Coordinates of N, CA and C in Angstrom, one line a residue:
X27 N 0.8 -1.2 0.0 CA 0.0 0.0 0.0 C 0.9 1.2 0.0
X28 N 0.7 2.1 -0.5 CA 1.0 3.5 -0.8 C 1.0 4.2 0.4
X29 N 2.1 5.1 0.8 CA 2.4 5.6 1.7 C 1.3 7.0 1.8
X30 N 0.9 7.5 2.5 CA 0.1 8.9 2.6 C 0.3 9.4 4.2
X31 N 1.3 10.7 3.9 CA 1.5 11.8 5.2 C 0.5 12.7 5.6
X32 N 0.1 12.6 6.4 CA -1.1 13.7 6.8 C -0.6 14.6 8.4
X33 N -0.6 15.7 8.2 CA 0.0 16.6 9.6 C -1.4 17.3 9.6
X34 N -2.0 17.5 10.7 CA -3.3 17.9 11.5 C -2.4 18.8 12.7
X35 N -2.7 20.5 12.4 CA -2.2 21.5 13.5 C -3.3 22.3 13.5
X36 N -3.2 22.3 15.4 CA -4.5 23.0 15.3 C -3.7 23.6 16.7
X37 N -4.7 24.6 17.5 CA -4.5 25.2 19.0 C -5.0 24.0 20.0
X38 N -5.0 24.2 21.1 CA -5.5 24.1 22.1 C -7.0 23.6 22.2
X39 N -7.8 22.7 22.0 CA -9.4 23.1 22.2 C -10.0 22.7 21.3
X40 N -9.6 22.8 19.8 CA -9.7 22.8 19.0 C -10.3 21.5 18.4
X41 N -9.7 20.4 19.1 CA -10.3 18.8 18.7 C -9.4 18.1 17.8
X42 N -8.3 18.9 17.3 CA -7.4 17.9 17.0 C -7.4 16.3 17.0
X43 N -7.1 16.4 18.9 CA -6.5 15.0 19.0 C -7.9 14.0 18.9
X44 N -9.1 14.6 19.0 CA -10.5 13.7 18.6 C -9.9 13.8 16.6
X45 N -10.1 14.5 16.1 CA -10.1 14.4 14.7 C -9.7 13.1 14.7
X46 N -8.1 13.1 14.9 CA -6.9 12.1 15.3 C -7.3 10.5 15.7
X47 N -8.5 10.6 16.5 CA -8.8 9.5 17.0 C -9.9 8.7 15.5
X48 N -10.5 9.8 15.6 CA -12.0 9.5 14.3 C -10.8 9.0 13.1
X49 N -9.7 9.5 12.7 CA -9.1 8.5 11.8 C -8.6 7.6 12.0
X50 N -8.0 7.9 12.5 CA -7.3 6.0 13.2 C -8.9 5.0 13.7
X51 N -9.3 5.4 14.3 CA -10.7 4.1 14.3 C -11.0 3.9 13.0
X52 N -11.2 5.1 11.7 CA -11.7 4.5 10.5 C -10.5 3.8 10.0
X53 N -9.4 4.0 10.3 CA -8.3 3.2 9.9 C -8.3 1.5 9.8
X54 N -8.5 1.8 11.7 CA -8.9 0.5 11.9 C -9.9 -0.4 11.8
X55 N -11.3 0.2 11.3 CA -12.4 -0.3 10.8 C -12.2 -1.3 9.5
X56 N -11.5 -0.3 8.8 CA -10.9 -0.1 6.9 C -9.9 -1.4 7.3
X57 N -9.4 -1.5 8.3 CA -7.7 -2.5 8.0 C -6.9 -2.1 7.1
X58 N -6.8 -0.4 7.2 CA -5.5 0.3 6.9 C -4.7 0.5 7.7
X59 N -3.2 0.7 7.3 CA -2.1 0.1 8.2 C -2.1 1.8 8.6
X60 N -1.8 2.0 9.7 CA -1.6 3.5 10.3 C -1.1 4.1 12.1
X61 N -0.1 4.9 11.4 CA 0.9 5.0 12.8 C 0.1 6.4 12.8
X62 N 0.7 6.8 14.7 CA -0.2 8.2 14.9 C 1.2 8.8 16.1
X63 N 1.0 9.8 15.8 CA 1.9 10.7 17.0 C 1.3 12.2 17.0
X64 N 1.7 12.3 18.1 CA 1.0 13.8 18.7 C 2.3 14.8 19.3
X65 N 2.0 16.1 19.3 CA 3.0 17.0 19.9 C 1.9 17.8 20.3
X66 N 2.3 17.9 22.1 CA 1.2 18.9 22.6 C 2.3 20.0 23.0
X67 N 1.9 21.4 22.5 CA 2.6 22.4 22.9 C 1.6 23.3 23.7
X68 N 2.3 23.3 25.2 CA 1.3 24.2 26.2 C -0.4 24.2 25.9
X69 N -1.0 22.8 25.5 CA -2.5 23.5 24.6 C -3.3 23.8 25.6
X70 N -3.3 23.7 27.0 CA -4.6 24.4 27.5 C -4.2 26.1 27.7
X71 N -3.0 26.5 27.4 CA -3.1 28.1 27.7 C -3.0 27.9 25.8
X72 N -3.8 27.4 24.8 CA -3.7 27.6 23.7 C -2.9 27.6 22.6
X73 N -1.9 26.7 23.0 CA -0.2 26.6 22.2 C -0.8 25.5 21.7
X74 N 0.2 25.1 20.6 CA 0.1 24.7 19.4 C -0.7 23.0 19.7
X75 N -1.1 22.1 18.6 CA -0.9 20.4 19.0 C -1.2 20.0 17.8
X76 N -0.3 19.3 17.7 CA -0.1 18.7 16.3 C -0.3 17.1 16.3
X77 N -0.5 16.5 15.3 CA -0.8 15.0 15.0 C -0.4 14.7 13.8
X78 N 0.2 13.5 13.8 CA 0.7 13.0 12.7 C 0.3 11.4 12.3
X79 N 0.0 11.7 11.2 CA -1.0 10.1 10.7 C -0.1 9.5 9.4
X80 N 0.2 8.6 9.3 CA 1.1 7.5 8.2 C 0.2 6.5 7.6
X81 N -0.4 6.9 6.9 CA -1.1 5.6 6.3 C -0.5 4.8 5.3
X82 N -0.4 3.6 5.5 CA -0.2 2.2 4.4 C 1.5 1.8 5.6
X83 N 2.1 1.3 4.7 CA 3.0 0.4 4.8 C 4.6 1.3 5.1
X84 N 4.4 2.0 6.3 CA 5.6 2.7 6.7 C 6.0 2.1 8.0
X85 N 7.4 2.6 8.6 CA 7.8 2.1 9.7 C 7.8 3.2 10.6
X86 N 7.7 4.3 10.1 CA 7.8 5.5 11.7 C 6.2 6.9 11.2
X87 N 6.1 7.3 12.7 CA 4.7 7.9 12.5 C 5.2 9.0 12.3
X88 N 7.0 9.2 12.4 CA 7.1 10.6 12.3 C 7.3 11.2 10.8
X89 N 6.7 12.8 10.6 CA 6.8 13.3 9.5 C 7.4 14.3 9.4
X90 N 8.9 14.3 8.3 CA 9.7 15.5 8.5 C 9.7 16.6 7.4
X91 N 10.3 17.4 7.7 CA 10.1 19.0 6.7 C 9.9 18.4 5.4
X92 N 9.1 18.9 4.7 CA 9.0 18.6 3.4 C 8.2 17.5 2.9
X93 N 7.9 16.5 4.0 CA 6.9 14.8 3.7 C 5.5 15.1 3.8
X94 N 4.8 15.6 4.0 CA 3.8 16.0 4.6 C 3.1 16.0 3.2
X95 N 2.2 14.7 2.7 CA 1.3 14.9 1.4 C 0.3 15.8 1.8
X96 N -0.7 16.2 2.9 CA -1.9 16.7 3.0 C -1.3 17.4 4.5
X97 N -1.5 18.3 4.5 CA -1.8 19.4 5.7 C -3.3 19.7 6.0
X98 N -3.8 19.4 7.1 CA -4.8 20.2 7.8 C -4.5 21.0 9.0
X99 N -5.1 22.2 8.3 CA -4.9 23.1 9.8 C -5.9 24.1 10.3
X100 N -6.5 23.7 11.3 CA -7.6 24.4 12.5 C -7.6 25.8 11.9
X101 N -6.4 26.5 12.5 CA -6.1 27.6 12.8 C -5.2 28.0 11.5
X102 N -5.4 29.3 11.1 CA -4.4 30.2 9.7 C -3.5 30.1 10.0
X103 N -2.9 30.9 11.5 CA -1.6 30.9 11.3 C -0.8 30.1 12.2
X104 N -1.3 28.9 12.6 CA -0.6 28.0 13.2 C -0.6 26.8 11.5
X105 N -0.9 27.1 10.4 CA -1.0 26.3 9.3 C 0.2 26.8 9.0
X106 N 0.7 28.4 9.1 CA 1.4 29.0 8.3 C 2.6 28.7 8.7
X107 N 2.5 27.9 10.4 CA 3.7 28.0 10.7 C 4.3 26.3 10.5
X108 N 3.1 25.3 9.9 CA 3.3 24.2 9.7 C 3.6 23.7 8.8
X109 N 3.9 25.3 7.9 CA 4.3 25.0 6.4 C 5.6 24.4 5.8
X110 N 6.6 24.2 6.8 CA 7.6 23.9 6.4 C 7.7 22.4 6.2
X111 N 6.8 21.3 6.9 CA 6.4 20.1 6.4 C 5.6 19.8 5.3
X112 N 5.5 20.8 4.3 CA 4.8 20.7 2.9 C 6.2 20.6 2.0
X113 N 5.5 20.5 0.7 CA 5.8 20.8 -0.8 C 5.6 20.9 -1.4
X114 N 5.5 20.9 -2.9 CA 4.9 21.7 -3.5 C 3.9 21.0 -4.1
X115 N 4.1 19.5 -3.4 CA 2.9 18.5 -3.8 C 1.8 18.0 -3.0
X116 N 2.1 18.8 -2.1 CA 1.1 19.0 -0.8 C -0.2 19.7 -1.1
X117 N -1.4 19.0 -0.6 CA -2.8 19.6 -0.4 C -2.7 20.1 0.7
X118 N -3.2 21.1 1.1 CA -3.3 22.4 2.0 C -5.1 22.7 2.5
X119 N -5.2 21.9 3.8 CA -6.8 22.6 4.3 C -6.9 23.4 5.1
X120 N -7.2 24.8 5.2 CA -7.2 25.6 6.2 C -8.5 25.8 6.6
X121 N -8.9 26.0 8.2 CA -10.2 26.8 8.6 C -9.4 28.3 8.5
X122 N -10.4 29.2 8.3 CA -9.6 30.5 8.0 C -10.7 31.0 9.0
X123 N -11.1 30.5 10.0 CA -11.3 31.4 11.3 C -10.0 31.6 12.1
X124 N -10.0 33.1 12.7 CA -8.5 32.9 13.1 C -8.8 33.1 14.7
X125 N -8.0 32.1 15.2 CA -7.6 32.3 16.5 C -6.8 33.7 17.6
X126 N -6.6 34.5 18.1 CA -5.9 35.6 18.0 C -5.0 35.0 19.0
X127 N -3.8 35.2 19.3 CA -3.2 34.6 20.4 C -3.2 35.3 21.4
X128 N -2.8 35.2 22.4 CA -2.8 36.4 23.3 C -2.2 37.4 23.3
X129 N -0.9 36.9 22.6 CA 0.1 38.5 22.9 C -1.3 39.6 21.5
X130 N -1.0 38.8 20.6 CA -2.1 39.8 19.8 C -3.6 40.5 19.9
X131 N -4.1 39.9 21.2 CA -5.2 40.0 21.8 C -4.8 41.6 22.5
X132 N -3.9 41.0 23.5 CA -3.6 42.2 24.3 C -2.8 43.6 24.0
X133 N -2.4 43.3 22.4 CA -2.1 44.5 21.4 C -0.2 44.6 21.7
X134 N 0.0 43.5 22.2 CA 1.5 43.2 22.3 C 2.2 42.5 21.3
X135 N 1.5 41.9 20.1 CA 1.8 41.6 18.6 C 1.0 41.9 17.6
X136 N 0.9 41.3 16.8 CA -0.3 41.3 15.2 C -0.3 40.2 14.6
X137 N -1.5 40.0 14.6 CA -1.8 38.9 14.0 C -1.8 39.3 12.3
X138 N -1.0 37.7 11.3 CA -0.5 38.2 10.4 C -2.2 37.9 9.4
X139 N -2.1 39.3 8.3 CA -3.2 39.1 7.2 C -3.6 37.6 7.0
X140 N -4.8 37.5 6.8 CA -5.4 36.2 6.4 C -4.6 36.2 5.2
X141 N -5.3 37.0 4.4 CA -5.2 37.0 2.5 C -3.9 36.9 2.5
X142 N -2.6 37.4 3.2 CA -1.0 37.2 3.1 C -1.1 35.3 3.4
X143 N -1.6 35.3 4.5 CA -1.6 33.8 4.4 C -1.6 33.0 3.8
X144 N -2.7 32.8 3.5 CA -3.4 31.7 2.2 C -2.6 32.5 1.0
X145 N -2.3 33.4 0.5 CA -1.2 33.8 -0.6 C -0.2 33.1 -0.1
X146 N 0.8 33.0 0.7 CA 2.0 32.3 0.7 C 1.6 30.7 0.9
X147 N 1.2 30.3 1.7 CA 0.4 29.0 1.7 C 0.3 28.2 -0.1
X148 N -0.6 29.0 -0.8 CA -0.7 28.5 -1.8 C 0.4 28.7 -2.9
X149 N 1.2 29.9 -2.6 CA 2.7 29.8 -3.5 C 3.4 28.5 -3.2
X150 N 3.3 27.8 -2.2 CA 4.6 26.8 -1.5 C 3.6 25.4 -2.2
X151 N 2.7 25.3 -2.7 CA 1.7 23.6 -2.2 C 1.1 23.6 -3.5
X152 N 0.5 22.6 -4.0 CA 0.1 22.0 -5.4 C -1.4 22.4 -4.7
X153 N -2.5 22.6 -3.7 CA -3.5 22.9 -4.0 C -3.8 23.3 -2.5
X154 N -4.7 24.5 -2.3 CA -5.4 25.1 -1.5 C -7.0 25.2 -1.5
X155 N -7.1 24.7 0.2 CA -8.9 24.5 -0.1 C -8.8 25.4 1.9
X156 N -9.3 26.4 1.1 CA -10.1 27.9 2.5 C -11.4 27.4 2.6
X157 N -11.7 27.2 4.1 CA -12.7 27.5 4.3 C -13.4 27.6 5.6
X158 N -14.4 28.3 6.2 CA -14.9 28.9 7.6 C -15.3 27.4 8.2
X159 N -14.5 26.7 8.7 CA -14.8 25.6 9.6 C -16.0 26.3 10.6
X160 N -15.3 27.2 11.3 CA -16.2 27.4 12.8 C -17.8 28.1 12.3
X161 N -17.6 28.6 10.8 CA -18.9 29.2 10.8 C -19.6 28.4 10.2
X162 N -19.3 27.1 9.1 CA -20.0 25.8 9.1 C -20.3 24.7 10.7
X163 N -19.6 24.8 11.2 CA -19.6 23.9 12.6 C -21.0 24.7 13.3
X164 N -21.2 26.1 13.5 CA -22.0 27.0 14.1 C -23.5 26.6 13.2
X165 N -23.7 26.2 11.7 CA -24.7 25.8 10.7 C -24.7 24.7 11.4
X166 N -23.6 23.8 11.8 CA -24.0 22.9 12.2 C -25.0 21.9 13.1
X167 N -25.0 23.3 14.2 CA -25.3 23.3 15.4 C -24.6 23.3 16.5
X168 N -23.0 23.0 16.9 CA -22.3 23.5 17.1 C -20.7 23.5 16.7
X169 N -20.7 25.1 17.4 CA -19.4 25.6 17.2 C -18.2 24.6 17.5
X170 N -17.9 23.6 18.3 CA -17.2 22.5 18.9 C -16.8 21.5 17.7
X171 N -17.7 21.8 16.7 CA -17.5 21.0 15.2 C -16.7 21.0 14.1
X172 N -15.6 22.0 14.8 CA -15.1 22.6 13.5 C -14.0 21.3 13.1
X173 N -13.3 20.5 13.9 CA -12.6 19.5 14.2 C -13.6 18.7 13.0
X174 N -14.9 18.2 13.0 CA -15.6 17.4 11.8 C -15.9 18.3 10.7
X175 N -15.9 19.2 10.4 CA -16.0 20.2 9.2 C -14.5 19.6 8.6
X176 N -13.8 19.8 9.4 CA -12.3 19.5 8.4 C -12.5 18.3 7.7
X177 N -12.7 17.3 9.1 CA -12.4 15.8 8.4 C -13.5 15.7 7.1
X178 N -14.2 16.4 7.2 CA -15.6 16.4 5.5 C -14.6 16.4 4.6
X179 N -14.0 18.0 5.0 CA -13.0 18.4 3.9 C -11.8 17.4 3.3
X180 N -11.5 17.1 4.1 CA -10.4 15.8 4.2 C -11.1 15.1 3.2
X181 N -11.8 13.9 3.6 CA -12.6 13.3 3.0 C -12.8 13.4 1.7
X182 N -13.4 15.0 1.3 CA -13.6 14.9 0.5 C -12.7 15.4 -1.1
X183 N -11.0 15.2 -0.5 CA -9.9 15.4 -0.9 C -9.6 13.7 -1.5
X184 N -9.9 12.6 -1.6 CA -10.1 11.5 -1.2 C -8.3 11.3 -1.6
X185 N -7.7 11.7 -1.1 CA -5.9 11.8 -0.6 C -6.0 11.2 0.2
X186 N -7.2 10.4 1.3 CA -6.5 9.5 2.4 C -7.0 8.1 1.6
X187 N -6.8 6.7 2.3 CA -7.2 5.7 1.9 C -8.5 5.0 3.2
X188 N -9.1 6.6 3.1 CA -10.3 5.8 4.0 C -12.1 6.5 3.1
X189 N -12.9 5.9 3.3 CA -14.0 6.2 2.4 C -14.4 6.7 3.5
X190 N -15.3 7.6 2.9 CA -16.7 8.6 3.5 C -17.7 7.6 4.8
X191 N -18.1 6.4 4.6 CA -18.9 6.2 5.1 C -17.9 5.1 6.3
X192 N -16.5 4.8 6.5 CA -16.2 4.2 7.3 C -15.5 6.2 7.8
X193 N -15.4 7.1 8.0 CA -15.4 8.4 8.7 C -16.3 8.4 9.4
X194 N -17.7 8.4 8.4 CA -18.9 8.2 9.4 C -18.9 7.5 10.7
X195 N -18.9 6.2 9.9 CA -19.0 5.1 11.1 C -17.9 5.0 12.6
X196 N -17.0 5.7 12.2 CA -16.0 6.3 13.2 C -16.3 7.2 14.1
X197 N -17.2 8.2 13.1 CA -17.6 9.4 13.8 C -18.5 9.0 15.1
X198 N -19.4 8.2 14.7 CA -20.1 7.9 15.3 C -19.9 7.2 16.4
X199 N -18.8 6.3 16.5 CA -17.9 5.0 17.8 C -17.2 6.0 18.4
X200 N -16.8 7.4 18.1 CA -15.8 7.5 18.7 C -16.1 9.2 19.4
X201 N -16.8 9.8 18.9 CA -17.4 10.9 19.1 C -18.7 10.5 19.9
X202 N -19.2 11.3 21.3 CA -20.1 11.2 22.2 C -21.3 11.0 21.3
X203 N -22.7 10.3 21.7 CA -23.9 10.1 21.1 C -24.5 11.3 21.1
X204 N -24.6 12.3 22.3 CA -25.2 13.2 22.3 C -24.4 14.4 21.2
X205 N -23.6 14.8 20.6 CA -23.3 14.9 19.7 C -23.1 14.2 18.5
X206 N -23.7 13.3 18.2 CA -22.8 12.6 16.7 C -23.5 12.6 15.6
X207 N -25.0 13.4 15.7 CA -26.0 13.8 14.5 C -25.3 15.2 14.3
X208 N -25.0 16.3 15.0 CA -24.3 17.6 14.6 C -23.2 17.3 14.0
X209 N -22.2 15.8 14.7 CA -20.9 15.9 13.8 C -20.9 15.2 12.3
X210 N -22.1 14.8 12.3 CA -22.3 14.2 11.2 C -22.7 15.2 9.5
X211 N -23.5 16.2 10.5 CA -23.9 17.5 9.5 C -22.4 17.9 9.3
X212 N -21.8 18.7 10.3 CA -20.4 19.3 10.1 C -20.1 18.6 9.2
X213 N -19.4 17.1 9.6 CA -18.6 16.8 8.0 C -19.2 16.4 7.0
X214 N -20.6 16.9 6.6 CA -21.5 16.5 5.1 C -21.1 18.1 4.8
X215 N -21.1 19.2 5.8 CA -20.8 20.5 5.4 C -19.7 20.2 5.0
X216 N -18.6 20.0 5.6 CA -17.1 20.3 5.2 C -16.2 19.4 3.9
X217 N -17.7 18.4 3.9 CA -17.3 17.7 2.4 C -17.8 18.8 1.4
X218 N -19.1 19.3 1.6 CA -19.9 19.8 0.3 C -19.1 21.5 0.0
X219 N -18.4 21.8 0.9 CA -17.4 22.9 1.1 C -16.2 23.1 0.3
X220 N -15.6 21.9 0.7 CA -14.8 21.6 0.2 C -14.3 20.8 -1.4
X221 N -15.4 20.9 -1.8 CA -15.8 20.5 -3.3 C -16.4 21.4 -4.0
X222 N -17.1 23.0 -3.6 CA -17.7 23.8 -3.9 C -16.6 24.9 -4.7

């Protein structure tokens, strides 16, 4: 089986490491071969966390500068800063709701232009797909959805070796009951989004 890099950066809160989980269970639904690693940076004061997924027939979960077939990223400019694991053959998903950090909150930095973003983003990568995760997750019903808005998007990149309806069926084993009809909208949104 074909090797496929996938790096998932998001903040703090964000649901990352659930995304993270919902693939590897479809993984293991699918009986695709798939390694997983995580880097939590400070995430409950909102620092970075990243996940790393290997699917098919590799020996290490880790992904270095440059390997990275598909980027997803929560947050603009925590994408921007994850760009160095792209190429120029790299698919690129951004939510372009932006998180502010704090120093830029409290007017002690600046948070960098969207449109500069996704401009440089899409100079470095073979394809860019923008789009308002949190304000589809909010259509969704909730805002906590933005984490299944992506994986739609994902999905519907079909760059991983997992189908739409074992996602679902993940979504559903691995994500609480009392949410798993909202997460289910989210990623029909963030598939139909991301094909739009």
């Amino acid at each position: 089986m074909d090797v496929t890099r996938l790096i998932i950066v998001a903040v703090g809160g964000q649901g990352n490491l659930l995304a993270s989980r919902v693939l590897g269970e479809a993984a293991r639904r699918s009986q695709v071969p798939v390694r997983m690693s995580e880097i939590h940076g400070m995430a409950q004061r909102g620092g970075v966390v990243e996940s790393a997924l290997v699917f098919g027939d590799a020996q290490s979960p880790i992904i270095s500068d440059g390997e990275a077939d598909i980027l997803v990223g929560f947050e603009p400019a925590e994408s921007l800063r994850a760009l160095k694991k792209c190429n120029a053959d790299t698919t690129v998903i951004i939510n372009t709701a932006a998180l502010q950090p704090f120093t830029a909150a409290i007017g002690k930095g600046v948070y960098p232009d969207l449109d500069d973003i996704q401009r440089l983003i899409a100079s470095k990568c073979a394809r860019l797909i923008s789009l308002d995760a949190a304000a589809l997750a909010r259509k969704a019903g909730n805002v906590l959805s933005v984490n299944m808005v992506l994986l739609g998007a994902l999905s519907a990149t079909n760059l991983i070796p997992l189908n739409e309806q074992s996602l679902k069926d993940a979504i559903g084993a691995v994500t609480r009951q009392a949410f798993a009809e909202t997460n289910l909208k989210a990623f029909e949104l963030g598939r139909k989004a991301a094909t739009a």
